[in-house]
CSV table of C-alpha atoms in Angstrom, one decimal:
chain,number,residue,atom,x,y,z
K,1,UNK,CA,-6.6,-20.2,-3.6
K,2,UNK,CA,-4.9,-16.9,-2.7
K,3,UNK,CA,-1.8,-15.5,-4.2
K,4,UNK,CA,-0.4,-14.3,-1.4
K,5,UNK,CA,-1.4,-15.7,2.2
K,6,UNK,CA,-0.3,-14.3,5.5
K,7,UNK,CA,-0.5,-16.5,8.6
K,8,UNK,CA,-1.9,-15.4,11.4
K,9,UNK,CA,-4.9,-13.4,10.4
K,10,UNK,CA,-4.7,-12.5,14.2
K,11,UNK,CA,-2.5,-12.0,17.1
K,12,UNK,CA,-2.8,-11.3,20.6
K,13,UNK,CA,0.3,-11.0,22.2
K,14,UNK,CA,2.2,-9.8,25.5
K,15,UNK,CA,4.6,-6.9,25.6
K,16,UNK,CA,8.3,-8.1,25.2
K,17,UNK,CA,7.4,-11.4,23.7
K,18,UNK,CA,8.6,-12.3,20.6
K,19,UNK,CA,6.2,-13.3,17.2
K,20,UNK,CA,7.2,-14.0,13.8
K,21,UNK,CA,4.3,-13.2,10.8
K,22,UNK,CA,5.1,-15.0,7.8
K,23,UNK,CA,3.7,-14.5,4.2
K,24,UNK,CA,3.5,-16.7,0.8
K,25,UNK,CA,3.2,-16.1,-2.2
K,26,UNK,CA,2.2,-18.5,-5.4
K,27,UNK,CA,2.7,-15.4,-7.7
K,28,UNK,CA,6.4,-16.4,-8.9
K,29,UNK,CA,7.1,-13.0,-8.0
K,30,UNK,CA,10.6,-11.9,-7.0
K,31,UNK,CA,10.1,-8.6,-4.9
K,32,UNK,CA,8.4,-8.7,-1.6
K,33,UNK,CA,7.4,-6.6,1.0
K,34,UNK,CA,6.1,-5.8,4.5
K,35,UNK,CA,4.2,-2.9,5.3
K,36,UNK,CA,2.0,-1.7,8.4
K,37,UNK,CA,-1.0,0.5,8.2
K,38,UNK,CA,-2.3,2.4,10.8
K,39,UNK,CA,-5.5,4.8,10.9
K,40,UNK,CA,-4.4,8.2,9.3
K,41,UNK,CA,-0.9,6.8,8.5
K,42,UNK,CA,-1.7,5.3,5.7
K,43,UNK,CA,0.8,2.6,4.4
K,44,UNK,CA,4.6,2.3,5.6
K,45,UNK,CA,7.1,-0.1,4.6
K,46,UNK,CA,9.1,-1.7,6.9
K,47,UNK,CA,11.4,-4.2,5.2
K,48,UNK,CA,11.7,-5.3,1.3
K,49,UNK,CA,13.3,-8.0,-0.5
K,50,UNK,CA,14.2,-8.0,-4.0
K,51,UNK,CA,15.0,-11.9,-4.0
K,52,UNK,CA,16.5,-14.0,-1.2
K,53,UNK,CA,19.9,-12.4,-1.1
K,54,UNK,CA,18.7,-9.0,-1.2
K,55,UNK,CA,16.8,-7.4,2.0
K,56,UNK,CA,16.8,-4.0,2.5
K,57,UNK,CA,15.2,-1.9,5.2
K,58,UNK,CA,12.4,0.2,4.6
K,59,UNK,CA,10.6,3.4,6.4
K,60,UNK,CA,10.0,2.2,9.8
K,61,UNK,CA,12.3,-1.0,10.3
K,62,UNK,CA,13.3,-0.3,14.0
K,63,UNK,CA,12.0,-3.1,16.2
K,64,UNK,CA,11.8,-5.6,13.3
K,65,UNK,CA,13.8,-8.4,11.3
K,66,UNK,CA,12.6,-10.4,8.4
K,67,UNK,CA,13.9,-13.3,6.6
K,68,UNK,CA,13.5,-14.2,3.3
K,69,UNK,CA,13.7,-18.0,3.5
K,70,UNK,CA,12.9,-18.8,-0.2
K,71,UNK,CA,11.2,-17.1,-2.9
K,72,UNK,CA,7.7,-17.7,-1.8
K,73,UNK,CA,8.7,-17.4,1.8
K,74,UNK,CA,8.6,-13.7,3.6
K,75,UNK,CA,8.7,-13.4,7.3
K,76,UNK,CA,8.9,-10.6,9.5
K,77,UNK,CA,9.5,-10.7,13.3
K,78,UNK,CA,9.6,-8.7,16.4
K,79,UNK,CA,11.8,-9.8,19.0
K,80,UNK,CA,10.4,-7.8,21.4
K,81,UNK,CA,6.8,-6.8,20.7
K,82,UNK,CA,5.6,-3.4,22.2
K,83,UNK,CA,2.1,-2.3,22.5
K,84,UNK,CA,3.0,1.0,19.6
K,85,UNK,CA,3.7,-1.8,17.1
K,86,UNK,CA,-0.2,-2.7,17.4
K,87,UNK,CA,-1.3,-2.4,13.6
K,88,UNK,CA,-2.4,-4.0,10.7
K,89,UNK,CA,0.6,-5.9,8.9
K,90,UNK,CA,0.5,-6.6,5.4
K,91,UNK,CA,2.5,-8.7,3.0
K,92,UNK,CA,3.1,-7.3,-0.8
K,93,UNK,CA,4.8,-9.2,-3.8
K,94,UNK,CA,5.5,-7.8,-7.4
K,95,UNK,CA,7.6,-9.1,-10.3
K,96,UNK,CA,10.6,-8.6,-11.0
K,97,UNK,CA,9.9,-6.3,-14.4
K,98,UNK,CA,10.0,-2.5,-14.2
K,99,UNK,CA,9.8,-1.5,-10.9
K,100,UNK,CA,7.1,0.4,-11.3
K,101,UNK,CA,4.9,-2.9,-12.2
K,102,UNK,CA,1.4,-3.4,-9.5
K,103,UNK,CA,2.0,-5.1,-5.7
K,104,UNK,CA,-0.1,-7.8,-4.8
K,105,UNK,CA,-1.6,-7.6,-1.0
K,106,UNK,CA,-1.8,-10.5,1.2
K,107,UNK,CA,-5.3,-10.2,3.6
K,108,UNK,CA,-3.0,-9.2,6.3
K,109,UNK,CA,-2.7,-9.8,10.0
K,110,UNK,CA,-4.2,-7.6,13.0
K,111,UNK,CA,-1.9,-7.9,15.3
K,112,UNK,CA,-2.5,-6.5,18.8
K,113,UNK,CA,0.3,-6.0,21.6
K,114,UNK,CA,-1.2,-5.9,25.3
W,1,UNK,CA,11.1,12.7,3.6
W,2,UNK,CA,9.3,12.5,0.3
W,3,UNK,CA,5.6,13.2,0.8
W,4,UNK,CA,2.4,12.3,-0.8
W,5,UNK,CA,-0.3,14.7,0.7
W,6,UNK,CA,-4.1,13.0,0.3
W,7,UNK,CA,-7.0,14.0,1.1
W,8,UNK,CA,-9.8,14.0,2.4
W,9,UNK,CA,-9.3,11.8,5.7
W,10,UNK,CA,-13.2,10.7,5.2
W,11,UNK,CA,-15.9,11.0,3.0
W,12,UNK,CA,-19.5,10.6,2.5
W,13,UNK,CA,-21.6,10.9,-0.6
W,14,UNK,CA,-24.8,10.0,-1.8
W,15,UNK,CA,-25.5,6.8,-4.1
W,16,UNK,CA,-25.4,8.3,-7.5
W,17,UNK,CA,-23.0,11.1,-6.8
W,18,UNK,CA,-19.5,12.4,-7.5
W,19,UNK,CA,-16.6,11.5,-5.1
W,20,UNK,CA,-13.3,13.5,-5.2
W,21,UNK,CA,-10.2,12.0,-4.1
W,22,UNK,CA,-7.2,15.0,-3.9
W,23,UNK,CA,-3.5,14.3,-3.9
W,24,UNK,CA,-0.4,16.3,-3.7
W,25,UNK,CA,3.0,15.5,-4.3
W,26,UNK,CA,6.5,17.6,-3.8
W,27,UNK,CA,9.0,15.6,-5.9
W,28,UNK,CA,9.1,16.3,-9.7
W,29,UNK,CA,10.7,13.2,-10.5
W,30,UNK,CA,7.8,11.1,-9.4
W,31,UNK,CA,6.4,9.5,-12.8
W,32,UNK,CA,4.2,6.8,-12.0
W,33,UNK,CA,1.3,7.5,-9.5
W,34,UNK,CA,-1.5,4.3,-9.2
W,35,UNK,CA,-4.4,4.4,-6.9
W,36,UNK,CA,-5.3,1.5,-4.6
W,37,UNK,CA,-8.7,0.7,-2.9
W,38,UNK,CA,-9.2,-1.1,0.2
W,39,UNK,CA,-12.1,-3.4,1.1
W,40,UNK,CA,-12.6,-4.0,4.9
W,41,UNK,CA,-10.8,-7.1,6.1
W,42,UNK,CA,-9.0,-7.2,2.7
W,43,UNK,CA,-5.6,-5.8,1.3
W,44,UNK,CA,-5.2,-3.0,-1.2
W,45,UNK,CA,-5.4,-3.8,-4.5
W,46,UNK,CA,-4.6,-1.6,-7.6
W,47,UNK,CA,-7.4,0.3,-9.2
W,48,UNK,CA,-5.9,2.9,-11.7
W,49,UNK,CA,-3.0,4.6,-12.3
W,50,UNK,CA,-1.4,7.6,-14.2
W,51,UNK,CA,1.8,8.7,-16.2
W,52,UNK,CA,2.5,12.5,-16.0
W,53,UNK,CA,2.2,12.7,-19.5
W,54,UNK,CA,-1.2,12.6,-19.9
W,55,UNK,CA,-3.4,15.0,-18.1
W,56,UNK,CA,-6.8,12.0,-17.6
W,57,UNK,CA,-7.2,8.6,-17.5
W,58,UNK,CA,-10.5,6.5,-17.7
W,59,UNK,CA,-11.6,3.3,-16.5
W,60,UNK,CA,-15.4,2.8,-16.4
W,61,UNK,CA,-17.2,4.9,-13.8
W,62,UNK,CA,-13.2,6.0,-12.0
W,63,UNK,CA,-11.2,8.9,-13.6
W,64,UNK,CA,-7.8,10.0,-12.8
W,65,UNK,CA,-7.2,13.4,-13.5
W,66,UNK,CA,-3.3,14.3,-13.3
W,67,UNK,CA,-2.0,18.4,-13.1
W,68,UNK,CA,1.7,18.7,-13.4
W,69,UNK,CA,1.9,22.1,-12.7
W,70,UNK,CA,0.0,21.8,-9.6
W,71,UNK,CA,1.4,18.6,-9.1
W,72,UNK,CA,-0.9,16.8,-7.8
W,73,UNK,CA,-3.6,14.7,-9.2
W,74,UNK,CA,-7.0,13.0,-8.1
W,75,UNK,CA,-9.6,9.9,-8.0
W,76,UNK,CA,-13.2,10.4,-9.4
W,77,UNK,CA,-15.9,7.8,-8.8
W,78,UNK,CA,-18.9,8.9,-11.1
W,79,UNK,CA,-22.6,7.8,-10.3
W,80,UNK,CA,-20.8,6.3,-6.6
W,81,UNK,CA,-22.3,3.4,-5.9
W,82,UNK,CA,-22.3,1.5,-2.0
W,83,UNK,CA,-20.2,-1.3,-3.6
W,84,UNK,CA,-17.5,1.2,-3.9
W,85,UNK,CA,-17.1,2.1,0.0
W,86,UNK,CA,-13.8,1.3,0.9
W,87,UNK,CA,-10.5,3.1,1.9
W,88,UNK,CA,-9.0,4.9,-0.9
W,89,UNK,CA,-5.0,5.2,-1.7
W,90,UNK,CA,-2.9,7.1,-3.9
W,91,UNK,CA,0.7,6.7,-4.4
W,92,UNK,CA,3.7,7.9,-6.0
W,93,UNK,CA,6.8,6.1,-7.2
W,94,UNK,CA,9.9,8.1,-7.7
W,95,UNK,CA,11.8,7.6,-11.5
W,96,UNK,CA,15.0,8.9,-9.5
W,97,UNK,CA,14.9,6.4,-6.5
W,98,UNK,CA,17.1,3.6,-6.7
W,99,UNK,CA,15.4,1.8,-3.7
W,100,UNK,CA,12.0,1.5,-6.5
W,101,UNK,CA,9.6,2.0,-3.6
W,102,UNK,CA,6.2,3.4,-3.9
W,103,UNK,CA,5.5,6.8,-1.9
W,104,UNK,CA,1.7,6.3,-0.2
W,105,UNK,CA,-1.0,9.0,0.8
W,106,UNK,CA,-2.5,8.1,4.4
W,107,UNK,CA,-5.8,6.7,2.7
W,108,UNK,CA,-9.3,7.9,2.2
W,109,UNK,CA,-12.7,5.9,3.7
W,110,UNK,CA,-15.0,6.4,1.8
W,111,UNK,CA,-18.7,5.8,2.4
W,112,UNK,CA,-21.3,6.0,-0.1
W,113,UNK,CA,-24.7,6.2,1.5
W,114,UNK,CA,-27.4,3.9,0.0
């Protein structure tokens, strides 16, 4: 089984509707992320958590929320999805050692906003 | 805004060649910089990474080679095989930044023709 899952794998959704993406992890990790990648842009982090009482927002956390509902347990929403937040949305874990220690990917989800 | 510069955007070698992977970085107190590769329909995963105070790392056919002067370093992928086409990512993390998040290049895709 995967380390870290992300459910959906895929979204198609309307403008100004609201859609949560959630992530798991089995890793035991205490760190985890969200990021979107978009052609050219590379990676960008848009909310991290360094355990469940510590969130913190990242590059390009306008138009999202996240809650950290457990260890395993990493969602991020958007209330109100616009079609410019059409990406691919991936979820990261790493331990909680040095910080410069390797992030784990989830498979991510293509989420498209029509 | 700290910035990783990568490139090339794209690029195509023959099986059996040399690919080059360039990145450039601004902030001296960067002193961890890993490279990630990206498999379609997969998440990025860790592939090598550096410490400024060596000059080259190995792994098998991929070779980091790291210029603190210049600062910037770069991915080489002897005898490039089709296997290794994916999207390409180097990174920087900043010893400095109490936030401990990695600083990403946009990505190469890299196709290596059969």
């Amino acid at each position: 089984d995967a380390d870290v899952t992300q459910t959906p794998r895929n979204r198609i959704t309307k403008t100004g509707k609201r859609i949560m993406l959630e992530c798991s992890q089995t890793k035991g990790h205490d760190r985890m992320y969200w990021y979107r990648q978009d052609p050219g842009l590379g990676l960008r982090l848009i909310y991290y958590s360094f355990d469940v009482k510590d969130i913190n927002k990242g590059e390009i956390s306008d138009g999202y929320s996240v809650s950290r509902q457990a260890q395993a347990k990493f969602s991020l929403s958007l209330e109100s999805a616009i079609p410019n937040q059409t990406a691919l949305y991936f979820c990261a874990t790493s331990d909680g050692g040095p910080p410069r220690s390797e992030q784990y990917f989830g498979p991510g989800t293509r989420l498209t906003v029509t | 805004q700290q910035q990783v510069k990568q490139s090339p955007q794209s690029l195509i070698v023959q099986k059996g060649g040399i690919s080059i992977i360039n990145c450039a970085y601004e902030n001296t107190a960067f002193d961890y910089f890993p490279w990630y590769q990206q498999f379609p329909g997969k998440g990025p995963a860790l592939l090598i990474a550096i410490r400024p105070d060596v000059s080259e790392k190995k792994e098998g056919r991929f070779t980091i080679s790291f210029n603190k002067s210049a600062k910037q370093f770069s991915l080489h992928i002897m005898d490039s095989q089709p296997g290794d086409s994916a999207t390409y990512f180097c990174a920087a993390f900043p010893s400095m930044d109490s936030n401990y998040q990695l600083i990403w290049g946009a990505g190469t895709k890299l196709i290596i023709k059969p």
